[in-house]
mmCIF file of C-alpha atoms and ligand atoms in Angstrom:
data_model
loop_
_atom_site.group_PDB
_atom_site.id
_atom_site.type_symbol
_atom_site.label_atom_id
_atom_site.label_comp_id
_atom_site.label_asym_id
_atom_site.label_seq_id
_atom_site.Cartn_x
_atom_site.Cartn_y
_atom_site.Cartn_z
ATOM 1 C CA UNK E 4 46.486 68.917 15.944
ATOM 2 C CA UNK E 5 45.493 69.801 12.215
ATOM 3 C CA UNK E 6 44.634 73.479 11.539
ATOM 4 C CA UNK E 7 44.214 75.344 8.496
ATOM 5 C CA UNK E 8 47.292 77.690 9.278
ATOM 6 C CA UNK E 9 48.604 77.807 5.827
ATOM 7 C CA UNK E 10 45.523 79.836 4.842
ATOM 8 C CA UNK E 11 46.357 83.401 4.611
ATOM 9 C CA UNK E 12 42.692 84.206 5.792
ATOM 10 C CA UNK E 13 42.796 81.796 8.949
ATOM 11 C CA UNK E 14 41.335 83.908 11.673
ATOM 12 C CA UNK E 15 43.631 85.151 14.352
ATOM 13 C CA UNK E 16 42.145 83.430 17.522
ATOM 14 C CA UNK E 17 42.477 83.698 21.071
ATOM 15 C CA UNK E 18 41.151 81.156 23.744
ATOM 16 C CA UNK E 19 44.596 79.458 23.724
ATOM 17 C CA UNK E 20 45.062 76.868 26.697
ATOM 18 C CA UNK E 21 48.467 76.368 27.823
ATOM 19 C CA UNK E 22 48.364 72.660 26.883
ATOM 20 C CA UNK E 23 47.791 73.660 23.361
ATOM 21 C CA UNK E 24 50.984 75.945 23.414
ATOM 22 C CA UNK E 25 52.910 73.013 25.024
ATOM 23 C CA UNK E 26 51.614 70.521 22.180
ATOM 24 C CA UNK E 27 52.987 72.827 19.451
ATOM 25 C CA UNK E 28 56.288 73.671 21.449
ATOM 26 C CA UNK E 29 56.821 69.817 21.706
ATOM 27 C CA UNK E 30 56.327 68.753 18.233
ATOM 28 C CA UNK E 31 59.280 67.242 16.517
ATOM 29 C CA UNK E 32 61.544 70.028 15.574
ATOM 30 C CA UNK E 33 61.199 69.647 11.924
ATOM 31 C CA UNK E 34 57.405 69.540 12.140
ATOM 32 C CA UNK E 35 57.317 72.652 14.385
ATOM 33 C CA UNK E 36 59.407 74.701 12.047
ATOM 34 C CA UNK E 37 57.497 73.473 8.850
ATOM 35 C CA UNK E 38 54.314 74.661 10.578
ATOM 36 C CA UNK E 39 55.729 77.887 11.678
ATOM 37 C CA UNK E 40 57.144 78.549 8.092
ATOM 38 C CA UNK E 41 53.792 77.934 6.715
ATOM 39 C CA UNK E 42 52.243 80.478 9.010
ATOM 40 C CA UNK E 43 54.891 82.871 8.476
ATOM 41 C CA UNK E 44 54.936 82.560 4.612
ATOM 42 C CA UNK E 45 51.132 83.006 4.326
ATOM 43 C CA UNK E 46 51.421 86.338 6.318
ATOM 44 C CA UNK E 47 54.983 87.805 5.693
ATOM 45 C CA UNK E 48 57.806 87.838 3.308
ATOM 46 C CA UNK E 49 60.071 85.195 4.708
ATOM 47 C CA UNK E 50 63.100 87.405 3.139
ATOM 48 C CA UNK E 51 62.388 90.433 4.738
ATOM 49 C CA UNK E 52 63.432 91.996 8.193
ATOM 50 C CA UNK E 53 62.144 95.071 10.047
ATOM 51 C CA UNK E 54 65.059 97.169 11.362
ATOM 52 C CA UNK E 55 64.065 99.229 14.385
ATOM 53 C CA UNK E 56 66.117 101.538 16.607
ATOM 54 C CA UNK E 57 65.765 102.300 20.204
ATOM 55 C CA UNK E 58 66.845 105.480 22.117
ATOM 56 C CA UNK E 59 66.597 105.940 26.047
ATOM 57 C CA UNK E 60 65.295 109.478 26.345
ATOM 58 C CA UNK E 61 65.216 109.428 30.006
ATOM 59 C CA UNK E 62 67.569 106.888 31.741
ATOM 60 C CA UNK E 63 67.668 105.450 35.177
ATOM 61 C CA UNK E 64 66.207 106.427 38.645
ATOM 62 C CA UNK E 65 63.024 104.577 37.981
ATOM 63 C CA UNK E 66 60.798 104.042 40.856
ATOM 64 C CA UNK E 67 59.823 100.515 39.781
ATOM 65 C CA UNK E 68 61.362 97.338 41.232
ATOM 66 C CA UNK E 69 61.515 95.193 37.811
ATOM 67 C CA UNK E 70 64.126 92.559 39.006
ATOM 68 C CA UNK E 71 65.843 92.413 35.701
ATOM 69 C CA UNK E 72 66.361 96.155 35.173
ATOM 70 C CA UNK E 73 69.280 98.441 35.212
ATOM 71 C CA UNK E 74 67.392 101.372 35.636
ATOM 72 C CA UNK E 75 65.520 100.326 38.891
ATOM 73 C CA UNK E 76 66.322 102.886 41.791
ATOM 74 C CA UNK E 77 65.818 99.983 44.050
ATOM 75 C CA UNK E 78 69.251 98.463 43.079
ATOM 76 C CA UNK E 79 72.621 99.729 43.273
ATOM 77 C CA UNK E 80 73.517 99.070 39.396
ATOM 78 C CA UNK E 81 75.955 102.229 39.006
ATOM 79 C CA UNK E 82 73.763 103.568 36.463
ATOM 80 C CA UNK E 83 73.738 107.390 36.547
ATOM 81 C CA UNK E 84 70.195 108.878 36.004
ATOM 82 C CA UNK E 85 69.526 111.382 33.436
ATOM 83 C CA UNK E 86 66.989 114.013 32.809
ATOM 84 C CA UNK E 87 64.878 113.958 29.744
ATOM 85 C CA UNK E 88 66.736 114.458 26.555
ATOM 86 C CA UNK E 89 66.165 117.773 24.449
ATOM 87 C CA UNK E 90 64.135 117.251 21.416
ATOM 88 C CA UNK E 91 66.921 118.348 19.183
ATOM 89 C CA UNK E 92 69.181 115.651 20.397
ATOM 90 C CA UNK E 93 66.477 113.026 19.989
ATOM 91 C CA UNK E 94 65.764 114.212 16.282
ATOM 92 C CA UNK E 95 69.632 113.802 15.550
ATOM 93 C CA UNK E 96 69.575 110.371 17.047
ATOM 94 C CA UNK E 97 66.514 109.501 14.749
ATOM 95 C CA UNK E 98 68.186 111.080 11.827
ATOM 96 C CA UNK E 99 71.140 108.779 12.616
ATOM 97 C CA UNK E 100 68.964 105.661 12.881
ATOM 98 C CA UNK E 101 67.171 106.367 9.683
ATOM 99 C CA UNK E 102 70.492 106.515 7.733
ATOM 100 C CA UNK E 103 71.602 103.476 9.401
ATOM 101 C CA UNK E 104 68.338 101.763 7.717
ATOM 102 C CA UNK E 105 65.791 101.876 10.673
ATOM 103 C CA UNK E 106 62.206 102.358 9.720
ATOM 104 C CA UNK E 107 60.897 102.464 13.268
ATOM 105 C CA UNK E 108 62.370 104.385 16.190
ATOM 106 C CA UNK E 109 61.410 103.819 19.619
ATOM 107 C CA UNK E 110 61.704 106.204 22.441
ATOM 108 C CA UNK E 111 61.925 104.809 26.078
ATOM 109 C CA UNK E 112 61.900 106.654 29.306
ATOM 110 C CA UNK E 113 62.338 105.061 32.904
ATOM 111 C CA UNK E 114 59.196 106.174 34.316
ATOM 112 C CA UNK E 115 56.428 104.442 36.387
ATOM 113 C CA UNK E 116 54.133 106.720 34.265
ATOM 114 C CA UNK E 117 54.902 109.974 32.506
ATOM 115 C CA UNK E 118 53.967 113.428 34.318
ATOM 116 C CA UNK E 119 51.748 115.598 32.060
ATOM 117 C CA UNK E 120 54.524 118.110 31.631
ATOM 118 C CA UNK E 121 57.086 115.552 30.684
ATOM 119 C CA UNK E 122 54.469 114.212 28.110
ATOM 120 C CA UNK E 123 54.218 117.771 26.491
ATOM 121 C CA UNK E 124 57.912 117.256 25.560
ATOM 122 C CA UNK E 125 57.661 113.624 24.417
ATOM 123 C CA UNK E 126 54.569 114.769 22.098
ATOM 124 C CA UNK E 127 56.958 117.384 20.454
ATOM 125 C CA UNK E 128 59.557 114.643 20.140
ATOM 126 C CA UNK E 129 57.148 112.090 18.552
ATOM 127 C CA UNK E 130 55.824 114.722 16.021
ATOM 128 C CA UNK E 131 59.415 115.756 15.081
ATOM 129 C CA UNK E 132 60.578 112.111 14.598
ATOM 130 C CA UNK E 133 57.405 111.388 12.528
ATOM 131 C CA UNK E 134 58.234 114.318 10.226
ATOM 132 C CA UNK E 135 61.566 112.602 9.444
ATOM 133 C CA UNK E 136 59.418 109.748 7.812
ATOM 134 C CA UNK E 137 60.068 107.141 10.536
ATOM 135 C CA UNK E 138 57.449 104.942 12.156
ATOM 136 C CA UNK E 139 57.356 106.229 15.724
ATOM 137 C CA UNK E 140 57.134 103.962 18.986
ATOM 138 C CA UNK E 141 57.171 105.036 22.593
ATOM 139 C CA UNK E 142 57.483 103.113 25.920
ATOM 140 C CA UNK E 143 57.012 105.501 28.814
ATOM 141 C CA UNK E 144 55.267 103.213 31.639
ATOM 142 C CA UNK E 145 51.460 103.180 32.628
ATOM 143 C CA UNK E 146 49.217 105.648 30.847
ATOM 144 C CA UNK E 147 45.940 107.038 31.670
ATOM 145 C CA UNK E 148 43.355 107.340 28.842
ATOM 146 C CA UNK E 149 44.020 111.187 28.428
ATOM 147 C CA UNK E 150 47.778 110.625 28.083
ATOM 148 C CA UNK E 151 47.240 107.624 25.313
ATOM 149 C CA UNK E 152 45.101 109.971 23.564
ATOM 150 C CA UNK E 153 47.377 112.817 23.506
ATOM 151 C CA UNK E 154 50.354 110.456 22.157
ATOM 152 C CA UNK E 155 47.970 109.256 19.507
ATOM 153 C CA UNK E 156 47.171 112.833 18.429
ATOM 154 C CA UNK E 157 50.950 113.603 18.589
ATOM 155 C CA UNK E 158 51.253 111.144 15.725
ATOM 156 C CA UNK E 159 52.537 108.081 17.739
ATOM 157 C CA UNK E 160 52.192 104.736 15.859
ATOM 158 C CA UNK E 161 52.972 102.189 18.411
ATOM 159 C CA UNK E 162 53.111 101.920 22.186
ATOM 160 C CA UNK E 163 55.411 99.371 23.718
ATOM 161 C CA UNK E 164 54.259 97.891 27.085
ATOM 162 C CA UNK E 165 55.259 94.292 27.782
ATOM 163 C CA UNK E 166 53.542 91.755 29.990
ATOM 164 C CA UNK E 167 57.178 90.648 30.581
ATOM 165 C CA UNK E 168 56.411 87.183 31.962
ATOM 166 C CA UNK E 169 53.667 84.573 32.785
ATOM 167 C CA UNK E 170 50.911 85.426 35.248
ATOM 168 C CA UNK E 171 52.529 82.737 37.756
ATOM 169 C CA UNK E 172 56.152 84.172 37.607
ATOM 170 C CA UNK E 173 55.303 87.790 37.334
ATOM 171 C CA UNK E 174 55.133 88.430 41.130
ATOM 172 C CA UNK E 175 58.614 86.884 41.564
ATOM 173 C CA UNK E 176 60.007 89.667 39.315
ATOM 174 C CA UNK E 177 57.926 92.741 39.898
ATOM 175 C CA UNK E 178 56.083 94.194 42.987
ATOM 176 C CA UNK E 179 55.450 97.703 42.383
ATOM 177 C CA UNK E 180 53.198 97.108 39.169
ATOM 178 C CA UNK E 181 50.799 94.251 38.842
ATOM 179 C CA UNK E 182 50.050 92.508 35.576
ATOM 180 C CA UNK E 183 46.547 93.812 35.825
ATOM 181 C CA UNK E 184 47.956 97.390 35.892
ATOM 182 C CA UNK E 185 49.832 96.405 32.561
ATOM 183 C CA UNK E 186 46.707 95.007 30.993
ATOM 184 C CA UNK E 187 44.806 98.198 32.009
ATOM 185 C CA UNK E 188 47.360 100.334 30.076
ATOM 186 C CA UNK E 189 47.343 97.987 27.132
ATOM 187 C CA UNK E 190 43.633 98.395 26.882
ATOM 188 C CA UNK E 191 44.033 102.202 27.053
ATOM 189 C CA UNK E 192 46.431 102.136 24.328
ATOM 190 C CA UNK E 193 44.049 100.206 22.143
ATOM 191 C CA UNK E 194 41.210 102.516 22.955
ATOM 192 C CA UNK E 195 43.374 105.364 21.820
ATOM 193 C CA UNK E 196 43.576 103.749 18.529
ATOM 194 C CA UNK E 197 47.494 103.052 18.822
ATOM 195 C CA UNK E 198 49.016 99.919 17.659
ATOM 196 C CA UNK E 199 50.563 97.758 20.223
ATOM 197 C CA UNK E 200 53.994 96.470 20.968
ATOM 198 C CA UNK E 201 53.982 93.904 23.786
ATOM 199 C CA UNK E 202 56.005 90.942 24.587
ATOM 200 C CA UNK E 203 58.349 90.032 27.355
ATOM 201 C CA UNK E 204 61.670 88.604 28.629
ATOM 202 C CA UNK E 205 63.058 84.984 28.775
ATOM 203 C CA UNK E 206 66.271 83.809 30.632
ATOM 204 C CA UNK E 207 65.385 85.209 33.970
ATOM 205 C CA UNK E 208 65.082 81.784 35.809
ATOM 206 C CA UNK E 209 61.460 81.097 34.443
ATOM 207 C CA UNK E 210 60.292 77.343 33.396
ATOM 208 C CA UNK E 211 59.563 76.532 29.878
ATOM 209 C CA UNK E 212 55.800 76.516 31.122
ATOM 210 C CA UNK E 213 56.131 80.256 32.036
ATOM 211 C CA UNK E 214 57.255 81.120 28.486
ATOM 212 C CA UNK E 215 54.440 79.292 27.074
ATOM 213 C CA UNK E 216 52.106 80.991 29.579
ATOM 214 C CA UNK E 217 53.471 84.232 28.506
ATOM 215 C CA UNK E 218 52.530 83.372 24.650
ATOM 216 C CA UNK E 219 49.108 82.340 25.828
ATOM 217 C CA UNK E 220 48.546 85.536 27.910
ATOM 218 C CA UNK E 221 49.665 87.577 24.598
ATOM 219 C CA UNK E 222 47.614 85.347 22.185
ATOM 220 C CA UNK E 223 44.484 85.866 24.387
ATOM 221 C CA UNK E 224 44.588 89.539 24.472
ATOM 222 C CA UNK E 225 41.433 90.983 22.726
ATOM 223 C CA UNK E 226 43.577 92.040 19.555
ATOM 224 C CA UNK E 227 47.081 90.578 19.152
ATOM 225 C CA UNK E 228 49.794 92.956 19.421
ATOM 226 C CA UNK E 229 51.033 93.987 16.027
ATOM 227 C CA UNK E 230 54.735 93.762 17.427
ATOM 228 C CA UNK E 231 55.924 91.173 19.824
ATOM 229 C CA UNK E 232 59.375 91.623 21.109
ATOM 230 C CA UNK E 233 61.025 88.663 22.805
ATOM 231 C CA UNK E 234 64.033 89.783 24.766
ATOM 232 C CA UNK E 235 66.721 87.486 26.253
ATOM 233 C CA UNK E 236 67.788 88.850 29.477
ATOM 234 C CA UNK E 237 70.502 91.228 28.980
ATOM 235 C CA UNK E 238 72.789 90.630 32.031
ATOM 236 C CA UNK E 239 73.153 93.537 34.157
ATOM 237 C CA UNK E 240 74.764 93.690 37.681
ATOM 238 C CA UNK E 241 73.388 93.967 41.189
ATOM 239 C CA UNK E 242 69.711 93.199 40.151
ATOM 240 C CA UNK E 243 67.826 90.223 41.800
ATOM 241 C CA UNK E 244 67.417 88.385 38.633
ATOM 242 C CA UNK E 245 71.197 87.736 38.430
ATOM 243 C CA UNK E 246 70.787 85.220 41.052
ATOM 244 C CA UNK E 247 68.197 82.855 39.154
ATOM 245 C CA UNK E 248 69.049 83.822 35.577
ATOM 246 C CA UNK E 249 69.634 81.025 33.163
ATOM 247 C CA UNK E 250 69.910 81.639 29.342
ATOM 248 C CA UNK E 251 67.770 79.238 27.576
ATOM 249 C CA UNK E 252 69.251 76.716 25.484
ATOM 250 C CA UNK E 253 69.298 77.531 21.552
ATOM 251 C CA UNK E 254 66.919 74.866 20.564
ATOM 252 C CA UNK E 255 64.360 76.091 23.286
ATOM 253 C CA UNK E 256 64.592 79.597 21.968
ATOM 254 C CA UNK E 257 63.799 78.529 18.410
ATOM 255 C CA UNK E 258 61.035 76.336 19.450
ATOM 256 C CA UNK E 259 59.540 79.265 21.442
ATOM 257 C CA UNK E 260 59.844 81.631 18.404
ATOM 258 C CA UNK E 261 58.121 79.010 16.235
ATOM 259 C CA UNK E 262 55.264 78.434 18.814
ATOM 260 C CA UNK E 263 54.809 82.234 19.126
ATOM 261 C CA UNK E 264 54.662 82.312 15.262
ATOM 262 C CA UNK E 265 51.848 79.755 15.235
ATOM 263 C CA UNK E 266 49.861 81.283 17.955
ATOM 264 C CA UNK E 267 50.214 84.877 16.727
ATOM 265 C CA UNK E 268 50.083 84.583 13.052
ATOM 266 C CA UNK E 269 49.984 87.957 12.057
ATOM 267 C CA UNK E 270 52.192 89.712 14.911
ATOM 268 C CA UNK E 271 55.755 90.754 13.866
ATOM 269 C CA UNK E 272 58.075 88.838 16.092
ATOM 270 C CA UNK E 273 61.147 90.899 17.155
ATOM 271 C CA UNK E 274 64.537 89.408 18.339
ATOM 272 C CA UNK E 275 65.092 92.182 20.874
ATOM 273 C CA UNK E 276 67.595 92.242 23.704
ATOM 274 C CA UNK E 277 70.222 89.611 23.965
ATOM 275 C CA UNK E 278 71.218 88.938 20.284
ATOM 276 C CA UNK E 279 74.849 89.520 21.208
ATOM 277 C CA UNK E 280 74.721 86.129 22.990
ATOM 278 C CA UNK E 281 73.495 84.293 19.773
ATOM 279 C CA UNK E 282 75.324 82.751 17.093
ATOM 280 C CA UNK E 283 74.696 83.744 13.464
ATOM 281 C CA UNK E 284 73.306 80.264 13.009
ATOM 282 C CA UNK E 285 70.862 80.605 15.841
ATOM 283 C CA UNK E 286 69.770 83.993 14.682
ATOM 284 C CA UNK E 287 69.241 82.277 11.157
ATOM 285 C CA UNK E 288 67.249 79.634 12.901
ATOM 286 C CA UNK E 289 64.997 82.303 14.736
ATOM 287 C CA UNK E 290 64.383 83.901 11.274
ATOM 288 C CA UNK E 291 63.343 80.695 9.864
ATOM 289 C CA UNK E 292 61.069 80.003 12.739
ATOM 290 C CA UNK E 293 59.499 83.154 12.206
ATOM 291 C CA UNK E 294 61.241 86.287 13.786
ATOM 292 C CA UNK E 295 61.233 88.992 11.315
ATOM 293 C CA UNK E 296 62.373 92.311 13.219
ATOM 294 C CA UNK E 297 65.362 93.328 15.078
ATOM 295 C CA UNK E 298 66.904 96.308 16.845
ATOM 296 C CA UNK E 299 69.918 97.975 15.227
ATOM 297 C CA UNK E 300 72.443 100.244 16.624
ATOM 298 C CA UNK E 301 75.400 99.960 19.078
ATOM 299 C CA UNK E 302 73.031 100.268 22.133
ATOM 300 C CA UNK E 303 69.679 99.285 23.259
ATOM 301 C CA UNK E 304 68.693 101.317 26.310
ATOM 302 C CA UNK E 305 71.794 100.902 28.727
ATOM 303 C CA UNK E 306 73.255 97.686 27.358
ATOM 304 C CA UNK E 307 75.082 96.830 24.311
ATOM 305 C CA UNK E 308 73.442 95.693 21.085
ATOM 306 C CA UNK E 309 74.912 93.237 18.239
ATOM 307 C CA UNK E 310 77.294 95.508 16.218
ATOM 308 C CA UNK E 311 75.554 97.015 13.079
ATOM 309 C CA UNK E 312 78.399 95.663 10.490
ATOM 310 C CA UNK E 313 77.766 92.170 12.000
ATOM 311 C CA UNK E 314 73.966 92.498 11.422
ATOM 312 C CA UNK E 315 74.357 93.721 7.837
ATOM 313 C CA UNK E 316 76.760 90.665 7.187
ATOM 314 C CA UNK E 317 74.379 88.243 8.522
ATOM 315 C CA UNK E 318 71.431 89.459 6.628
ATOM 316 C CA UNK E 319 73.558 89.839 3.440
ATOM 317 C CA UNK E 320 74.761 86.203 3.817
ATOM 318 C CA UNK E 321 71.049 85.125 4.259
ATOM 319 C CA UNK E 322 69.669 87.072 1.188
ATOM 320 C CA UNK E 323 67.547 88.863 3.671
ATOM 321 C CA UNK E 324 66.602 92.534 2.886
ATOM 322 C CA UNK E 325 65.165 95.376 5.103
ATOM 323 C CA UNK E 326 61.912 97.150 4.772
ATOM 324 C CA UNK E 327 62.266 99.985 2.196
ATOM 325 C CA UNK E 328 62.558 103.290 4.069
HETATM 326 N N1 SAM I 30 59.766 101.976 31.697
HETATM 327 C C1 SAM I 30 59.035 101.454 30.962
HETATM 328 C C2 SAM I 30 58.252 100.256 31.164
HETATM 329 O O1 SAM I 30 58.941 99.240 31.821
HETATM 330 O O2 SAM I 30 56.948 100.221 31.081
HETATM 331 C C3 SAM I 30 59.631 101.441 29.498
HETATM 332 C C4 SAM I 30 60.992 100.856 29.368
HETATM 333 S S1 SAM I 30 61.392 99.284 29.860
HETATM 334 C C5 SAM I 30 63.107 99.210 29.738
HETATM 335 C C6 SAM I 30 60.808 98.267 28.528
HETATM 336 C C7 SAM I 30 60.970 96.767 28.568
HETATM 337 O O3 SAM I 30 62.318 96.404 28.163
HETATM 338 C C8 SAM I 30 60.788 96.122 29.915
HETATM 339 O O4 SAM I 30 59.372 95.809 29.830
HETATM 340 C C9 SAM I 30 61.375 94.746 29.843
HETATM 341 O O5 SAM I 30 60.689 93.840 29.080
HETATM 342 C C10 SAM I 30 62.593 95.193 28.780
HETATM 343 N N2 SAM I 30 63.789 95.213 29.447
HETATM 344 C C11 SAM I 30 64.369 95.879 30.420
HETATM 345 N N3 SAM I 30 65.619 95.519 30.801
HETATM 346 C C12 SAM I 30 65.915 94.466 30.179
HETATM 347 C C13 SAM I 30 67.029 93.557 30.132
HETATM 348 N N4 SAM I 30 68.199 93.727 31.007
HETATM 349 N N5 SAM I 30 67.193 92.575 29.316
HETATM 350 C C14 SAM I 30 65.986 92.448 28.422
HETATM 351 N N6 SAM I 30 64.945 93.136 28.418
HETATM 352 C C15 SAM I 30 64.827 94.230 29.316
HETATM 353 C C1 DTB I 31 61.541 95.803 24.577
HETATM 354 O O1 DTB I 31 60.799 94.954 24.686
HETATM 355 N N1 DTB I 31 62.821 95.539 24.393
HETATM 356 C C2 DTB I 31 63.643 96.963 24.316
HETATM 357 C C3 DTB I 31 62.212 97.954 24.212
HETATM 358 N N2 DTB I 31 61.085 97.053 24.408
HETATM 359 C C4 DTB I 31 62.195 99.136 24.970
HETATM 360 C C5 DTB I 31 64.229 97.233 25.630
HETATM 361 C C6 DTB I 31 65.410 96.363 25.768
HETATM 362 C C7 DTB I 31 66.145 96.790 26.953
HETATM 363 C C8 DTB I 31 67.423 95.978 27.176
HETATM 364 C C9 DTB I 31 68.116 96.471 28.223
HETATM 365 C C10 DTB I 31 68.902 97.716 28.306
HETATM 366 O O2 DTB I 31 69.580 98.061 27.275
HETATM 367 O O3 DTB I 31 68.723 98.530 29.454
HETATM 368 FE FE1 SF4 I 32 61.388 101.102 35.213
HETATM 369 FE FE2 SF4 I 32 60.819 100.283 32.955
HETATM 370 FE FE3 SF4 I 32 63.069 99.296 34.216
HETATM 371 FE FE4 SF4 I 32 60.738 98.612 35.172
HETATM 372 S S1 SF4 I 32 61.555 97.914 33.022
HETATM 373 S S2 SF4 I 32 62.548 99.508 36.457
HETATM 374 S S3 SF4 I 32 59.604 100.451 34.700
HETATM 375 S S4 SF4 I 32 62.621 101.363 33.227
#
């Protein structure tokens, strides 16, 4: 399978068959990493990492039944639901994130979809965070076209809406929102001129074929997402996925990142949830395979993240620098 994937101008393509993804994934490890490195270096500075920060602006009590999530009201996870945060508190958190080195700030709400009056407040938050000189991202559930346009008008840069897993595994994880619902929101996000952050979760009990099916789904979107978060399922109690979850073996994770790098040549791949389960060596291999973005900060939404001083030490030892503020 020869392609001109070291060419900086190689077209970003769709039409991926799962068998093609499998053929990449199963290449001898050294060949796979070499090919992923070529693509990565043609499109990115391999020594640079993007630092993003997350804030849960409305936690818990969510009507959706996502089987992995601590915030679903369907499961007794012990999480106390909160109201939508005040703008001043969000701005204070964004300032702290910026001081810690983040260049992107993502605001997340545990909603099926936002109510219009909540969206008024979120638009105010977005404008205020943008004024700090940060890139803005929001993840608020499903959107109407009008809502997507309002977010864009408020200065939102990215909208995060994940496909989460393969089409075949999807129904075992979520029943209250279809994959097509997600694809519809993604199309509205695009129509509103927003950049798209779209990825999924691994380690929920899915097969390798499902992980590759998820990559094919992402790579076959009409326009590739600018950001692709790869989350390792962050263990939370009392959710259905707890019964089936199996953390992927390290080499399988690196292979998946490298395969994603080749299939989505210009998308920024983010090592999202689950970095606290990874050794420094595994994270280094993921960067070699083409990951170039991480979340920083003590917390993700409701679960712990790898500590900032550990991140700083790792990036320093790897000679990697963060994007300039
Ligand atoms: N409620 C909104 C929605 O789902 O559209 C936005 C927030 S939701 C927490 C964003 C994404 O976080 C989910 O789509 C899922 O991929 C990821 N996520 C949620 N819980 C997770 C967990 N325990 N481990 C890893 N990723 C998780
Ligand atoms: C994404 O794909 N990962 C982030 C962000 N989008 C919103 C969320 C990770 C959540 C991890 C579980 C938690 O902390 O509750
Ligand atoms: Fe709700 Fe989002 Fe969690 Fe699903 S992932 S239960 S939509 S907060």
